[in-house]
XYZ file of C-alpha atoms in Angstrom:
84
model
C 11.580 12.000 -32.559
C 11.898 12.821 -28.916
C 14.774 12.888 -26.411
C 14.670 13.543 -22.676
C 18.015 14.607 -21.228
C 19.269 16.034 -17.937
C 21.784 18.820 -18.514
C 23.971 21.270 -16.662
C 23.352 24.937 -17.524
C 23.535 25.294 -21.316
C 22.572 27.545 -24.216
C 20.518 26.540 -27.259
C 19.518 29.002 -29.952
C 20.588 31.912 -27.764
C 18.339 30.796 -24.875
C 19.932 29.950 -21.527
C 18.657 26.708 -19.978
C 19.123 26.098 -16.265
C 20.375 22.745 -15.008
C 17.525 20.270 -15.223
C 15.714 17.745 -17.377
C 14.360 18.812 -20.757
C 12.432 17.282 -23.626
C 13.918 17.866 -27.091
C 11.264 17.196 -29.722
C 11.988 17.128 -33.450
C 9.138 18.543 -35.546
C 10.261 18.654 -39.177
C 13.503 20.674 -39.108
C 12.496 22.426 -35.887
C 13.706 21.394 -32.424
C 11.232 22.264 -29.681
C 12.684 22.362 -26.158
C 10.221 21.842 -23.315
C 10.612 21.810 -19.566
C 10.190 18.187 -18.477
C 8.488 19.254 -15.218
C 5.624 21.284 -16.656
C 5.738 20.742 -20.437
C 6.172 24.471 -21.126
C 7.867 25.276 -24.451
C 11.044 27.239 -23.730
C 12.576 27.657 -27.178
C 12.285 26.506 -30.787
C 15.388 26.336 -32.970
C 16.226 25.226 -36.490
C 18.069 21.959 -36.887
C 19.543 19.844 -39.648
C 18.863 16.120 -39.642
C 21.972 14.005 -40.149
C 22.655 10.255 -40.363
C 25.066 8.294 -38.200
C 26.258 4.718 -38.576
C 25.838 4.170 -34.844
C 22.673 4.063 -32.748
C 23.211 5.405 -29.220
C 21.708 3.334 -26.420
C 20.282 6.436 -24.737
C 19.352 10.007 -25.624
C 22.446 12.232 -25.755
C 23.347 15.903 -26.067
C 26.659 16.972 -27.607
C 27.909 20.306 -26.315
C 30.702 22.667 -27.319
C 31.662 24.922 -24.428
C 28.191 25.515 -22.973
C 26.349 25.462 -26.330
C 24.132 22.522 -27.323
C 25.325 21.483 -30.810
C 23.774 18.056 -31.440
C 20.872 15.967 -30.172
C 21.104 12.183 -30.541
C 18.069 9.958 -30.074
C 18.182 6.531 -28.403
C 18.253 3.633 -30.872
C 18.033 5.959 -33.923
C 20.634 6.617 -36.613
C 19.226 10.101 -37.224
C 20.429 12.986 -35.098
C 20.022 16.762 -35.225
C 22.682 19.432 -35.605
C 21.381 22.609 -33.950
C 21.671 25.773 -36.031
C 22.443 29.095 -34.422
């Protein structure tokens, strides 16, 4: 699964991301974060796949303070809880 989201400055897996657009790619239980501009991998973090009853219409990031906690994929019931 793949989500492309524009964010304000945020932290994922201890890595600071600047404001911008990023690709969040689920590979098994691993979330790979890439810069949308150049495709460079910035960080890989562990995630746990969860099920929701709702399907969001667009890709979404759920944050707590400035930490990315969840990644929701457009039109999918599965989402990822970020570990760490």
